[in-house]
Amino acid sequence: TPIEAATKKYTIATDTTFAPFEFQDTSGNYVGIDMDLMNAIAKEENFEIEIKALGFNAAVQALEAGQVDAVIAGMSMTDERKQKFDFTDSYFDSGIGMAVSTSSNISTYEELRGKNVAVKIGTQGASFASSIKDQYGFTISTFEDSANMYQDVVSGNSVAAFEDYPVLGYAIRSNHLPMTLTSYKEQATQYGVAVLKNQNTEFIEAFNRGLATLKSNGEYDKIINNYIGTDD
Ligand code: GLN
């Protein structure tokens, strides 16, 4: 009988908390859309995964340094990132929103003049905020993770946070944060899984094949609906 090839194992970095894409359940296990998709695809395509919750910026840096094989972290497939990374097919549509503290009475960019806003380092939300900060005359505080970014708004140091709107909406609802999502939707984007450019094409192919299977057998919709209601 032929010797079976060892099961391929990929080390995959993710954010520390980016619900509903990755977050710890009450037992400390990582769950969420990214985690469930990754597990289901690994099962479907017969590979193993090891998840490292490093934080978004640290995850991207670990990938750049070749310390991990891939990043799944609600990562937007921007043109800039496509210079450095190859991405799988997209698995979610998103974009940047602005959430404000409920007591601030702010709802527009114009009202940010002279105020401070909170962003998370290395994210598309952070670069968007910095691209409009001079025009609207606000300052920026940068945080390592989303929880501390929200806390800066809750504590009143910042009046607003810029982050992906499905994530802001989920955080406000599930943590009952005294914050409101404004109507802005900027930089429509899609999430994909990143690997280093021209490496790990095998992973990309397996992920894309697995994703297609999950989309056709209904498992993809089940995972999404498990975390995101129809009102999102
Ligand atoms: N989608 C955003 C980005 O890629 C944020 C990702 C995250 O914070 N995990 O920059």
Tab-separated table of N, CA and C and ligand atoms in Angstrom, residues 15 18 22 56 73-76 81 94 96 120 122-125 146 163-164 189 191, ligand 1:
chain	number	residue	atom	x	y	z
A	15	ASP	N	-6.780	38.302	14.202
A	15	ASP	CA	-6.892	39.421	15.127
A	15	ASP	C	-7.193	38.880	16.529
A	18	PHE	N	-12.317	40.719	16.779
A	18	PHE	CA	-12.916	41.420	15.656
A	18	PHE	C	-14.251	40.735	15.372
A	22	GLU	N	-13.802	37.144	14.436
A	22	GLU	CA	-13.042	36.323	15.378
A	22	GLU	C	-13.157	36.924	16.763
A	56	PHE	N	-4.435	42.458	14.680
A	56	PHE	CA	-4.443	42.628	13.226
A	56	PHE	C	-3.079	43.025	12.670
A	73	ALA	N	-8.475	37.635	8.960
A	73	ALA	CA	-8.791	38.598	10.024
A	73	ALA	C	-9.706	39.691	9.501
A	74	GLY	N	-10.738	39.307	8.775
A	74	GLY	CA	-11.591	40.341	8.175
A	74	GLY	C	-10.726	41.299	7.395
A	75	MET	N	-9.758	40.747	6.666
A	75	MET	CA	-8.732	41.576	6.017
A	75	MET	C	-9.203	42.069	4.649
A	76	SER	N	-9.220	43.368	4.515
A	76	SER	CA	-9.674	43.981	3.265
A	76	SER	C	-8.629	43.792	2.174
A	81	ARG	N	-2.288	46.339	-0.526
A	81	ARG	CA	-1.922	45.028	0.034
A	81	ARG	C	-1.688	43.996	-1.064
A	94	SER	N	-17.657	44.422	2.807
A	94	SER	CA	-17.638	45.300	3.963
A	94	SER	C	-17.288	46.724	3.539
A	96	ILE	N	-15.880	50.890	5.472
A	96	ILE	CA	-15.575	51.658	6.681
A	96	ILE	C	-16.785	52.464	7.137
A	120	LYS	N	-7.680	51.796	14.905
A	120	LYS	CA	-6.841	50.628	15.215
A	120	LYS	C	-5.681	50.555	14.219
A	122	GLY	N	-2.858	49.953	11.627
A	122	GLY	CA	-2.661	49.099	10.458
A	122	GLY	C	-3.920	48.764	9.688
A	123	THR	N	-5.057	49.341	10.081
A	123	THR	CA	-6.317	48.976	9.424
A	123	THR	C	-6.696	49.977	8.329
A	124	GLN	N	-7.639	49.540	7.512
A	124	GLN	CA	-8.168	50.400	6.467
A	124	GLN	C	-8.903	51.594	7.092
A	125	GLY	N	-9.562	51.365	8.242
A	125	GLY	CA	-10.239	52.452	8.961
A	125	GLY	C	-9.256	53.518	9.399
A	146	SER	N	-9.418	46.529	18.894
A	146	SER	CA	-10.724	47.193	18.800
A	146	SER	C	-11.295	47.513	20.176
A	163	GLU	N	-14.003	52.182	11.810
A	163	GLU	CA	-13.728	50.753	11.648
A	163	GLU	C	-14.776	50.176	10.690
A	164	ASP	N	-14.618	48.931	10.291
A	164	ASP	CA	-15.558	48.297	9.371
A	164	ASP	C	-16.965	48.321	9.985
A	189	THR	N	-15.340	47.328	0.325
A	189	THR	CA	-14.199	46.437	0.283
A	189	THR	C	-14.662	44.996	0.442
A	191	TYR	N	-13.423	41.055	1.958
A	191	TYR	CA	-12.454	40.334	2.790
A	191	TYR	C	-11.934	39.111	2.051
B	1	GLN	N1	-10.916	45.190	7.297
B	1	GLN	C1	-9.985	46.059	7.969
B	1	GLN	C2	-8.623	46.005	7.320
B	1	GLN	O1	-8.330	45.083	6.626
B	1	GLN	C3	-9.861	45.748	9.459
B	1	GLN	C4	-9.382	44.371	9.781
B	1	GLN	C5	-9.230	44.142	11.277
B	1	GLN	O2	-9.207	45.086	12.044
B	1	GLN	N2	-9.123	42.896	11.688
B	1	GLN	O3	-7.839	46.880	7.501
